[in-house]
């Protein structure tokens, strides 16, 4: 492969790196994914075993994109053998192999944030602690920080500063909550997301043979977005790479904006200290933005003292200056943005999907949404409530999790009395006491209630508990024979979920039923997709693993022509031709919580740098002279960051002298001669605030896919698939009922489909 024709000199040097540690400092829009992809492909072309390559990313989307590109160079089958994925998914894979070493079952449950908070809430209640002091969310957040900092209960107990912090905060029992939380997770055969990192560190530290095994296996380790790694991730990478020292990290210190998640910018700033022999490659050519946008970003970020030396440049067109617009109020600010979008959409023939509005906090979206609705501009909010976080969906998933792992305590607590079985909180409290006394899981106590809890419960209660255990056991038997779609249909029917909601007779209950139906549709499509794929896995475990690893970072906007609204934190890694950044005011951006230390203020500056460099053609910064907060209108000051951008890149516009819209016309009496006219048209047409999950059709039986659509396929044919879209046939393997076709789809990558299941339309 001729890399010289595909890469610029700096990119090429990084790809051709002879070996040993290296750091690629990749500025915004400089093609870092391209370099990382070709680096891996180059290693494989040079004879490196893909099983010996570990590539770590922060989103499943990034991993899929990289694997797809690599497959285009070395072939799909070989690309699939690379250990590539997010930190959590890769380490979950290792932990499932080695779980027995730490006393966990191989099918341990992964608790998400809500599961963890529910467990902590129960522990706080059992310990009879004040929930106003021991707030579950705050306790969960502190435990997460401790785990990512590798501060275990044992370390915590011996750290005087932490114990003093608890005394000052009047929460002296935090350590005991932390201890109880870990014990309950272990007893339930579960790990939370932070444990996937913490337990991997524990595994590598306690078992030298396991560490050596993976050190020998991973001859090359490559890490994307290295500036976003936390201390726990840093130590795992360092340990695994210590033998071969072929560690390649890619990142940009100027885009380190996730300290609130535990990201440590020092990891990238101190890379040279950790690996003195490391080679440093700088990717400074921006391919995304205009000269004005790149220059403005450079002049802003240069004010940071903690940064690596680099200067971004571009050979793109000069472009428009950064617009800085001052308005009278936040409502005026929103109206200006909506009006400007409408005008650009009309005059430049720009699609609505070319626009994104970014803000520092979610609360800013209200005025923006109102203005967009007024202008009849379709929009969606990126990163809203996930489909899989809705109550009714969590209920179904809890049943499924319990079927896979009956020790999953949080799943059991969630559904043991839903639909109602007359098993209340008092019964659960007694069961919990028995579980602690016998050192058994809740399910084991329930299953043997006649021998271990006869004295604690009356006859009817024991019968209800026995029936519940038998129900779960019968579903476990079904799970051995049925795929996730078939099993879930049987589950919903068996436990009477839909009947329970129908009895409520409310619109909310009707919506929940529709959502459950869509979950079934999702499972149907999952099974159908897995059946079509050569290496598909339609099992319950496969589906739950996929759902458990879904993160907000992987939720992409639907393929609709809509304006995107999102926080700046959510925008990282994305790009749009037209960007609006609203709320450039002191105590909003920068946030008042970041004004006490240089480190925090510099992260806020990096946050604005990230926002500006999302823009390809035009970037507009807006601020209001007055803003509503808690129902009152307050005066504001322009953000200090606006004065830190060189004026030669800016074009300032003051709209505060325009007529204010703050006065409500409805305060005046209506003139009889001029009755109030009824509005015409539908201001809501063309957009929907409710975001429906992608790829969720009406309910259909997955078994209907057995009827194959027979098409005479040849290499080079164009075909269309209901889910994967249009694509080109790369090869056809004719083998009777097992005939397969490898197809490169235009937007969803290359897939090998089994033709008797695949529904393909020849174009």
mmCIF file of C-alpha atoms in Angstrom, residues 325-683:
data_model
loop_
_atom_site.group_PDB
_atom_site.id
_atom_site.type_symbol
_atom_site.label_atom_id
_atom_site.label_comp_id
_atom_site.label_asym_id
_atom_site.label_seq_id
_atom_site.Cartn_x
_atom_site.Cartn_y
_atom_site.Cartn_z
ATOM 1 C CA UNK A 325 -23.025 38.987 18.778
ATOM 2 C CA UNK A 326 -24.315 40.826 21.838
ATOM 3 C CA UNK A 327 -28.066 40.747 22.548
ATOM 4 C CA UNK A 328 -30.228 42.291 25.254
ATOM 5 C CA UNK A 329 -31.606 39.084 26.792
ATOM 6 C CA UNK A 330 -31.286 35.316 26.507
ATOM 7 C CA UNK A 331 -34.604 35.302 24.632
ATOM 8 C CA UNK A 332 -33.182 37.794 22.118
ATOM 9 C CA UNK A 333 -30.045 35.695 21.858
ATOM 10 C CA UNK A 334 -32.129 32.647 20.999
ATOM 11 C CA UNK A 335 -34.206 34.557 18.469
ATOM 12 C CA UNK A 336 -31.080 35.894 16.774
ATOM 13 C CA UNK A 337 -29.670 32.363 16.428
ATOM 14 C CA UNK A 338 -32.944 31.000 15.043
ATOM 15 C CA UNK A 339 -33.251 33.908 12.624
ATOM 16 C CA UNK A 340 -29.666 33.517 11.431
ATOM 17 C CA UNK A 341 -30.176 29.795 10.855
ATOM 18 C CA UNK A 342 -33.347 30.453 8.864
ATOM 19 C CA UNK A 343 -31.600 33.085 6.739
ATOM 20 C CA UNK A 344 -28.520 30.944 6.068
ATOM 21 C CA UNK A 345 -30.715 27.952 5.301
ATOM 22 C CA UNK A 346 -32.552 30.026 2.692
ATOM 23 C CA UNK A 347 -29.700 32.008 1.140
ATOM 24 C CA UNK A 348 -26.895 29.422 1.274
ATOM 25 C CA UNK A 349 -29.171 26.431 0.585
ATOM 26 C CA UNK A 350 -27.702 24.847 3.713
ATOM 27 C CA UNK A 351 -29.385 21.794 5.183
ATOM 28 C CA UNK A 352 -30.656 22.081 8.752
ATOM 29 C CA UNK A 353 -28.293 19.242 9.645
ATOM 30 C CA UNK A 354 -25.394 21.609 8.820
ATOM 31 C CA UNK A 355 -26.148 23.632 11.973
ATOM 32 C CA UNK A 356 -25.330 22.974 15.614
ATOM 33 C CA UNK A 357 -26.015 25.132 18.666
ATOM 34 C CA UNK A 358 -23.656 24.521 21.575
ATOM 35 C CA UNK A 359 -24.062 25.625 25.180
ATOM 36 C CA UNK A 360 -22.273 25.262 28.492
ATOM 37 C CA UNK A 361 -25.234 23.912 30.498
ATOM 38 C CA UNK A 362 -28.377 21.985 29.583
ATOM 39 C CA UNK A 363 -30.636 24.634 31.134
ATOM 40 C CA UNK A 364 -29.769 27.018 28.285
ATOM 41 C CA UNK A 365 -31.702 24.930 25.786
ATOM 42 C CA UNK A 366 -35.171 26.139 26.866
ATOM 43 C CA UNK A 367 -35.018 29.573 25.213
ATOM 44 C CA UNK A 368 -33.293 28.113 22.153
ATOM 45 C CA UNK A 369 -35.986 25.463 21.705
ATOM 46 C CA UNK A 370 -38.717 28.061 22.014
ATOM 47 C CA UNK A 371 -37.123 30.263 19.330
ATOM 48 C CA UNK A 372 -36.583 27.333 16.955
ATOM 49 C CA UNK A 373 -40.227 26.298 17.338
ATOM 50 C CA UNK A 374 -41.323 29.856 16.585
ATOM 51 C CA UNK A 375 -39.287 29.831 13.386
ATOM 52 C CA UNK A 376 -40.619 26.367 12.546
ATOM 53 C CA UNK A 377 -37.054 25.029 12.436
ATOM 54 C CA UNK A 378 -36.748 21.274 13.074
ATOM 55 C CA UNK A 379 -34.283 20.307 15.803
ATOM 56 C CA UNK A 380 -33.267 17.615 18.211
ATOM 57 C CA UNK A 381 -31.360 17.614 21.484
ATOM 58 C CA UNK A 382 -28.301 15.394 21.333
ATOM 59 C CA UNK A 383 -27.749 13.210 24.372
ATOM 60 C CA UNK A 384 -31.279 13.156 25.801
ATOM 61 C CA UNK A 385 -32.731 10.341 27.849
ATOM 62 C CA UNK A 386 -31.668 7.074 26.296
ATOM 63 C CA UNK A 387 -34.355 4.651 25.211
ATOM 64 C CA UNK A 388 -32.780 1.995 27.407
ATOM 65 C CA UNK A 389 -33.004 4.237 30.485
ATOM 66 C CA UNK A 390 -36.809 4.453 30.425
ATOM 67 C CA UNK A 391 -38.509 2.767 33.374
ATOM 68 C CA UNK A 392 -40.487 0.167 31.480
ATOM 69 C CA UNK A 393 -37.436 -0.821 29.439
ATOM 70 C CA UNK A 394 -35.305 -1.105 32.582
ATOM 71 C CA UNK A 395 -38.012 -3.369 34.048
ATOM 72 C CA UNK A 396 -37.851 -5.812 31.137
ATOM 73 C CA UNK A 397 -34.058 -5.731 31.100
ATOM 74 C CA UNK A 398 -33.990 -6.416 34.840
ATOM 75 C CA UNK A 399 -35.964 -9.626 34.282
ATOM 76 C CA UNK A 400 -33.546 -10.625 31.535
ATOM 77 C CA UNK A 401 -30.518 -9.834 33.679
ATOM 78 C CA UNK A 402 -31.919 -11.989 36.482
ATOM 79 C CA UNK A 403 -32.439 -14.845 34.041
ATOM 80 C CA UNK A 404 -28.765 -14.667 33.062
ATOM 81 C CA UNK A 405 -27.500 -14.139 36.612
ATOM 82 C CA UNK A 406 -29.858 -14.919 39.484
ATOM 83 C CA UNK A 407 -27.383 -13.325 41.912
ATOM 84 C CA UNK A 408 -28.050 -9.877 40.393
ATOM 85 C CA UNK A 409 -29.490 -8.252 43.493
ATOM 86 C CA UNK A 410 -30.504 -4.933 41.965
ATOM 87 C CA UNK A 411 -32.329 -6.625 39.103
ATOM 88 C CA UNK A 412 -34.174 -8.833 41.606
ATOM 89 C CA UNK A 413 -35.153 -5.886 43.800
ATOM 90 C CA UNK A 414 -36.472 -3.989 40.796
ATOM 91 C CA UNK A 415 -38.896 -6.642 39.570
ATOM 92 C CA UNK A 416 -39.698 -8.988 42.444
ATOM 93 C CA UNK A 417 -42.894 -7.015 43.058
ATOM 94 C CA UNK A 418 -43.543 -5.763 39.535
ATOM 95 C CA UNK A 419 -46.140 -6.599 38.462
ATOM 96 C CA UNK A 420 -47.443 -6.741 42.017
ATOM 97 C CA UNK A 421 -46.957 -10.071 43.827
ATOM 98 C CA UNK A 422 -47.671 -8.633 47.276
ATOM 99 C CA UNK A 423 -43.977 -8.878 48.136
ATOM 100 C CA UNK A 424 -43.299 -5.567 49.854
ATOM 101 C CA UNK A 425 -40.353 -3.696 51.335
ATOM 102 C CA UNK A 426 -40.708 -5.417 54.717
ATOM 103 C CA UNK A 427 -40.368 -8.828 53.101
ATOM 104 C CA UNK A 428 -37.333 -7.652 51.150
ATOM 105 C CA UNK A 429 -35.717 -6.301 54.323
ATOM 106 C CA UNK A 430 -36.175 -9.681 56.035
ATOM 107 C CA UNK A 431 -34.756 -11.465 53.003
ATOM 108 C CA UNK A 432 -31.750 -9.176 53.050
ATOM 109 C CA UNK A 433 -31.079 -9.964 56.719
ATOM 110 C CA UNK A 434 -31.261 -13.705 55.997
ATOM 111 C CA UNK A 435 -28.933 -13.309 53.012
ATOM 112 C CA UNK A 436 -26.386 -11.598 55.245
ATOM 113 C CA UNK A 437 -26.711 -14.213 57.987
ATOM 114 C CA UNK A 438 -26.297 -17.156 55.602
ATOM 115 C CA UNK A 439 -23.808 -15.406 53.272
ATOM 116 C CA UNK A 440 -26.029 -16.246 50.324
ATOM 117 C CA UNK A 441 -27.600 -14.236 47.527
ATOM 118 C CA UNK A 442 -31.187 -13.022 47.842
ATOM 119 C CA UNK A 443 -32.313 -15.450 45.152
ATOM 120 C CA UNK A 444 -30.788 -18.428 46.970
ATOM 121 C CA UNK A 445 -32.680 -17.442 50.132
ATOM 122 C CA UNK A 446 -35.934 -17.081 48.159
ATOM 123 C CA UNK A 447 -35.458 -20.410 46.386
ATOM 124 C CA UNK A 448 -34.937 -22.221 49.707
ATOM 125 C CA UNK A 449 -37.378 -20.145 51.704
ATOM 126 C CA UNK A 450 -38.999 -23.187 53.329
ATOM 127 C CA UNK A 451 -35.746 -24.277 54.943
ATOM 128 C CA UNK A 452 -33.947 -20.967 55.542
ATOM 129 C CA UNK A 453 -36.797 -18.566 56.223
ATOM 130 C CA UNK A 454 -39.796 -20.545 57.384
ATOM 131 C CA UNK A 455 -39.919 -18.831 60.762
ATOM 132 C CA UNK A 456 -39.652 -15.332 59.319
ATOM 133 C CA UNK A 457 -42.549 -15.518 56.861
ATOM 134 C CA UNK A 458 -46.136 -16.716 56.889
ATOM 135 C CA UNK A 459 -47.422 -19.376 54.511
ATOM 136 C CA UNK A 460 -48.858 -17.104 51.783
ATOM 137 C CA UNK A 461 -45.634 -15.053 51.626
ATOM 138 C CA UNK A 462 -43.478 -18.203 51.322
ATOM 139 C CA UNK A 463 -45.759 -19.428 48.528
ATOM 140 C CA UNK A 464 -45.424 -16.150 46.610
ATOM 141 C CA UNK A 465 -41.651 -16.248 46.979
ATOM 142 C CA UNK A 466 -41.508 -19.879 45.821
ATOM 143 C CA UNK A 467 -43.642 -19.027 42.785
ATOM 144 C CA UNK A 468 -41.314 -16.152 41.904
ATOM 145 C CA UNK A 469 -38.222 -18.384 42.080
ATOM 146 C CA UNK A 470 -39.920 -21.066 39.974
ATOM 147 C CA UNK A 471 -40.890 -18.451 37.387
ATOM 148 C CA UNK A 472 -37.265 -17.314 37.028
ATOM 149 C CA UNK A 473 -36.006 -20.903 36.840
ATOM 150 C CA UNK A 474 -38.522 -21.778 34.125
ATOM 151 C CA UNK A 475 -37.447 -18.732 32.113
ATOM 152 C CA UNK A 476 -33.821 -19.797 32.511
ATOM 153 C CA UNK A 477 -34.710 -23.140 30.943
ATOM 154 C CA UNK A 478 -36.402 -21.313 28.057
ATOM 155 C CA UNK A 479 -33.318 -19.123 27.619
ATOM 156 C CA UNK A 480 -31.273 -22.201 26.722
ATOM 157 C CA UNK A 481 -33.471 -22.827 23.679
ATOM 158 C CA UNK A 482 -34.822 -19.419 22.615
ATOM 159 C CA UNK A 483 -33.135 -16.327 21.246
ATOM 160 C CA UNK A 484 -33.530 -13.021 23.074
ATOM 161 C CA UNK A 485 -36.530 -11.970 20.946
ATOM 162 C CA UNK A 486 -38.495 -15.187 21.490
ATOM 163 C CA UNK A 487 -37.568 -15.340 25.172
ATOM 164 C CA UNK A 488 -38.653 -11.768 25.868
ATOM 165 C CA UNK A 489 -42.035 -12.310 24.209
ATOM 166 C CA UNK A 490 -42.566 -15.335 26.451
ATOM 167 C CA UNK A 491 -41.328 -13.376 29.474
ATOM 168 C CA UNK A 492 -43.692 -10.436 28.951
ATOM 169 C CA UNK A 493 -46.624 -12.770 28.472
ATOM 170 C CA UNK A 494 -45.653 -14.991 31.389
ATOM 171 C CA UNK A 495 -45.283 -12.266 34.030
ATOM 172 C CA UNK A 496 -48.162 -10.122 32.749
ATOM 173 C CA UNK A 497 -46.268 -6.876 32.163
ATOM 174 C CA UNK A 498 -48.601 -5.523 29.488
ATOM 175 C CA UNK A 499 -51.705 -6.396 31.503
ATOM 176 C CA UNK A 500 -50.330 -4.471 34.459
ATOM 177 C CA UNK A 501 -49.955 -1.336 32.368
ATOM 178 C CA UNK A 502 -53.321 -1.769 30.643
ATOM 179 C CA UNK A 503 -55.038 -1.854 34.043
ATOM 180 C CA UNK A 504 -53.665 1.623 34.783
ATOM 181 C CA UNK A 505 -55.646 2.985 31.833
ATOM 182 C CA UNK A 506 -53.552 6.171 31.558
ATOM 183 C CA UNK A 507 -51.830 7.764 28.576
ATOM 184 C CA UNK A 508 -48.485 7.279 30.310
ATOM 185 C CA UNK A 509 -49.209 3.557 30.617
ATOM 186 C CA UNK A 510 -50.156 3.441 26.928
ATOM 187 C CA UNK A 511 -46.840 5.069 26.071
ATOM 188 C CA UNK A 512 -45.013 2.500 28.186
ATOM 189 C CA UNK A 513 -46.735 -0.312 26.301
ATOM 190 C CA UNK A 514 -45.615 1.237 22.997
ATOM 191 C CA UNK A 515 -42.065 1.446 24.305
ATOM 192 C CA UNK A 516 -42.097 -2.211 25.334
ATOM 193 C CA UNK A 517 -43.385 -3.058 21.883
ATOM 194 C CA UNK A 518 -40.496 -1.129 20.396
ATOM 195 C CA UNK A 519 -38.064 -2.987 22.640
ATOM 196 C CA UNK A 520 -39.444 -6.204 21.176
ATOM 197 C CA UNK A 521 -38.981 -4.702 17.714
ATOM 198 C CA UNK A 522 -35.391 -3.843 18.580
ATOM 199 C CA UNK A 523 -34.772 -7.403 19.710
ATOM 200 C CA UNK A 524 -36.413 -8.755 16.566
ATOM 201 C CA UNK A 525 -34.097 -6.669 14.426
ATOM 202 C CA UNK A 526 -31.121 -7.607 16.603
ATOM 203 C CA UNK A 527 -31.840 -11.302 16.132
ATOM 204 C CA UNK A 528 -32.469 -10.811 12.429
ATOM 205 C CA UNK A 529 -29.238 -8.897 12.020
ATOM 206 C CA UNK A 530 -27.244 -11.448 14.012
ATOM 207 C CA UNK A 531 -28.798 -14.303 12.016
ATOM 208 C CA UNK A 532 -27.784 -12.668 8.759
ATOM 209 C CA UNK A 533 -24.225 -12.045 9.909
ATOM 210 C CA UNK A 534 -21.719 -14.846 9.528
ATOM 211 C CA UNK A 535 -20.518 -14.533 13.153
ATOM 212 C CA UNK A 536 -23.782 -13.322 14.708
ATOM 213 C CA UNK A 537 -24.847 -13.995 18.307
ATOM 214 C CA UNK A 538 -28.643 -13.739 18.823
ATOM 215 C CA UNK A 539 -28.472 -14.903 22.439
ATOM 216 C CA UNK A 540 -29.800 -13.125 25.494
ATOM 217 C CA UNK A 541 -26.266 -12.634 26.830
ATOM 218 C CA UNK A 542 -25.138 -11.064 23.558
ATOM 219 C CA UNK A 543 -28.007 -8.589 23.566
ATOM 220 C CA UNK A 544 -27.537 -7.619 27.216
ATOM 221 C CA UNK A 545 -23.810 -7.089 26.667
ATOM 222 C CA UNK A 546 -24.591 -4.761 23.771
ATOM 223 C CA UNK A 547 -27.114 -2.778 25.820
ATOM 224 C CA UNK A 548 -24.881 -2.568 28.907
ATOM 225 C CA UNK A 549 -22.040 -0.960 26.962
ATOM 226 C CA UNK A 550 -24.186 1.689 25.279
ATOM 227 C CA UNK A 551 -23.086 5.192 26.303
ATOM 228 C CA UNK A 552 -24.298 8.671 25.581
ATOM 229 C CA UNK A 553 -21.134 9.268 23.543
ATOM 230 C CA UNK A 554 -22.398 6.603 21.089
ATOM 231 C CA UNK A 555 -25.857 8.091 20.605
ATOM 232 C CA UNK A 556 -25.758 9.740 17.192
ATOM 233 C CA UNK A 557 -28.408 12.103 15.824
ATOM 234 C CA UNK A 558 -30.999 10.350 13.705
ATOM 235 C CA UNK A 559 -30.480 10.658 9.983
ATOM 236 C CA UNK A 560 -32.932 13.555 9.721
ATOM 237 C CA UNK A 561 -32.514 17.086 8.438
ATOM 238 C CA UNK A 562 -32.580 18.793 11.834
ATOM 239 C CA UNK A 563 -30.573 21.373 13.761
ATOM 240 C CA UNK A 564 -28.561 19.794 16.578
ATOM 241 C CA UNK A 565 -28.546 21.213 20.110
ATOM 242 C CA UNK A 566 -26.019 19.924 22.636
ATOM 243 C CA UNK A 567 -23.634 20.772 25.433
ATOM 244 C CA UNK A 568 -20.061 21.470 24.378
ATOM 245 C CA UNK A 569 -18.904 18.377 26.241
ATOM 246 C CA UNK A 570 -21.140 16.285 24.004
ATOM 247 C CA UNK A 571 -19.796 17.936 20.832
ATOM 248 C CA UNK A 572 -16.237 16.659 21.092
ATOM 249 C CA UNK A 573 -15.339 14.572 18.045
ATOM 250 C CA UNK A 574 -18.127 16.065 15.923
ATOM 251 C CA UNK A 575 -18.056 18.776 13.255
ATOM 252 C CA UNK A 576 -20.600 21.007 11.512
ATOM 253 C CA UNK A 577 -20.347 23.688 8.801
ATOM 254 C CA UNK A 578 -22.143 26.231 11.012
ATOM 255 C CA UNK A 579 -21.633 26.447 14.767
ATOM 256 C CA UNK A 580 -23.335 28.761 17.289
ATOM 257 C CA UNK A 581 -21.887 28.951 20.803
ATOM 258 C CA UNK A 582 -24.327 30.664 23.147
ATOM 259 C CA UNK A 583 -23.957 32.143 26.609
ATOM 260 C CA UNK A 584 -20.427 33.604 26.501
ATOM 261 C CA UNK A 585 -20.884 35.324 29.857
ATOM 262 C CA UNK A 586 -18.998 35.411 33.129
ATOM 263 C CA UNK A 587 -20.348 32.902 35.657
ATOM 264 C CA UNK A 588 -21.837 30.893 32.825
ATOM 265 C CA UNK A 589 -18.874 30.375 30.522
ATOM 266 C CA UNK A 590 -16.506 30.211 32.317
ATOM 267 C CA UNK A 591 -18.571 28.451 34.948
ATOM 268 C CA UNK A 592 -18.499 30.020 38.436
ATOM 269 C CA UNK A 593 -17.237 26.658 39.757
ATOM 270 C CA UNK A 594 -14.018 27.022 37.757
ATOM 271 C CA UNK A 595 -12.836 30.459 38.852
ATOM 272 C CA UNK A 596 -10.827 29.432 41.929
ATOM 273 C CA UNK A 597 -7.890 27.566 40.338
ATOM 274 C CA UNK A 598 -5.799 28.015 37.216
ATOM 275 C CA UNK A 599 -6.267 24.340 36.315
ATOM 276 C CA UNK A 600 -10.059 24.641 36.259
ATOM 277 C CA UNK A 601 -10.033 27.929 34.350
ATOM 278 C CA UNK A 602 -7.676 26.498 31.739
ATOM 279 C CA UNK A 603 -10.024 23.565 31.230
ATOM 280 C CA UNK A 604 -12.874 26.011 30.602
ATOM 281 C CA UNK A 605 -10.676 27.715 28.006
ATOM 282 C CA UNK A 606 -9.991 24.335 26.394
ATOM 283 C CA UNK A 607 -13.744 23.763 26.355
ATOM 284 C CA UNK A 608 -14.314 26.910 24.300
ATOM 285 C CA UNK A 609 -11.406 25.922 22.043
ATOM 286 C CA UNK A 610 -13.105 22.572 21.394
ATOM 287 C CA UNK A 611 -16.384 24.359 20.625
ATOM 288 C CA UNK A 612 -14.809 26.795 18.158
ATOM 289 C CA UNK A 613 -12.888 24.084 16.316
ATOM 290 C CA UNK A 614 -16.073 22.075 15.681
ATOM 291 C CA UNK A 615 -16.895 24.656 12.969
ATOM 292 C CA UNK A 616 -15.947 24.142 9.348
ATOM 293 C CA UNK A 617 -17.259 27.309 7.632
ATOM 294 C CA UNK A 618 -18.654 29.747 10.179
ATOM 295 C CA UNK A 619 -18.540 30.140 13.951
ATOM 296 C CA UNK A 620 -20.779 32.549 15.867
ATOM 297 C CA UNK A 621 -20.320 33.433 19.548
ATOM 298 C CA UNK A 622 -23.292 35.018 21.338
ATOM 299 C CA UNK A 623 -23.970 36.484 24.759
ATOM 300 C CA UNK A 624 -26.801 38.308 26.483
ATOM 301 C CA UNK A 625 -26.608 41.446 28.618
ATOM 302 C CA UNK A 626 -29.395 40.051 30.829
ATOM 303 C CA UNK A 627 -30.344 36.453 31.551
ATOM 304 C CA UNK A 628 -33.144 34.735 33.438
ATOM 305 C CA UNK A 629 -32.055 32.648 36.409
ATOM 306 C CA UNK A 630 -34.481 31.111 38.894
ATOM 307 C CA UNK A 631 -37.274 33.222 37.396
ATOM 308 C CA UNK A 632 -35.494 36.568 37.748
ATOM 309 C CA UNK A 633 -33.680 38.713 35.201
ATOM 310 C CA UNK A 634 -30.042 39.431 36.084
ATOM 311 C CA UNK A 635 -27.414 41.650 34.465
ATOM 312 C CA UNK A 636 -24.435 39.790 33.029
ATOM 313 C CA UNK A 637 -20.897 40.543 31.877
ATOM 314 C CA UNK A 638 -19.277 39.295 28.652
ATOM 315 C CA UNK A 639 -16.993 36.309 29.115
ATOM 316 C CA UNK A 640 -13.317 37.074 29.662
ATOM 317 C CA UNK A 641 -12.567 34.595 26.867
ATOM 318 C CA UNK A 642 -13.990 37.004 24.280
ATOM 319 C CA UNK A 643 -11.133 39.406 25.041
ATOM 320 C CA UNK A 644 -8.548 36.645 24.733
ATOM 321 C CA UNK A 645 -9.207 36.015 21.038
ATOM 322 C CA UNK A 646 -7.175 38.272 18.753
ATOM 323 C CA UNK A 647 -9.460 41.010 17.354
ATOM 324 C CA UNK A 648 -8.232 40.379 13.799
ATOM 325 C CA UNK A 649 -10.269 37.158 13.815
ATOM 326 C CA UNK A 650 -13.467 38.751 15.166
ATOM 327 C CA UNK A 651 -16.418 40.701 13.811
ATOM 328 C CA UNK A 652 -18.474 42.179 16.653
ATOM 329 C CA UNK A 653 -22.171 43.061 16.353
ATOM 330 C CA UNK A 654 -24.179 44.795 19.077
ATOM 331 C CA UNK A 655 -27.907 44.062 18.908
ATOM 332 C CA UNK A 656 -28.719 45.445 22.363
ATOM 333 C CA UNK A 657 -29.949 48.702 20.827
ATOM 334 C CA UNK A 658 -32.687 46.897 18.909
ATOM 335 C CA UNK A 659 -36.257 46.964 20.177
ATOM 336 C CA UNK A 660 -36.582 44.711 23.174
ATOM 337 C CA UNK A 661 -39.106 41.883 23.151
ATOM 338 C CA UNK A 662 -39.231 41.722 26.939
ATOM 339 C CA UNK A 663 -42.579 43.576 27.163
ATOM 340 C CA UNK A 664 -45.522 41.195 26.870
ATOM 341 C CA UNK A 665 -48.276 42.564 24.578
ATOM 342 C CA UNK A 666 -50.888 40.560 26.494
ATOM 343 C CA UNK A 667 -50.776 43.051 29.404
ATOM 344 C CA UNK A 668 -52.760 45.567 27.330
ATOM 345 C CA UNK A 669 -56.530 45.542 26.852
ATOM 346 C CA UNK A 670 -57.695 44.092 23.577
ATOM 347 C CA UNK A 671 -59.025 46.724 21.148
ATOM 348 C CA UNK A 672 -62.600 45.772 20.146
ATOM 349 C CA UNK A 673 -62.112 46.959 16.579
ATOM 350 C CA UNK A 674 -59.124 44.687 16.171
ATOM 351 C CA UNK A 675 -59.960 41.278 17.609
ATOM 352 C CA UNK A 676 -57.059 38.935 18.268
ATOM 353 C CA UNK A 677 -56.539 36.825 15.148
ATOM 354 C CA UNK A 678 -56.035 33.116 15.353
ATOM 355 C CA UNK A 679 -52.586 31.920 14.328
ATOM 356 C CA UNK A 680 -52.433 30.097 11.051
ATOM 357 C CA UNK A 681 -50.336 27.096 10.237
ATOM 358 C CA UNK A 682 -48.699 24.699 12.644
ATOM 359 C CA UNK A 683 -45.571 26.057 14.328
#
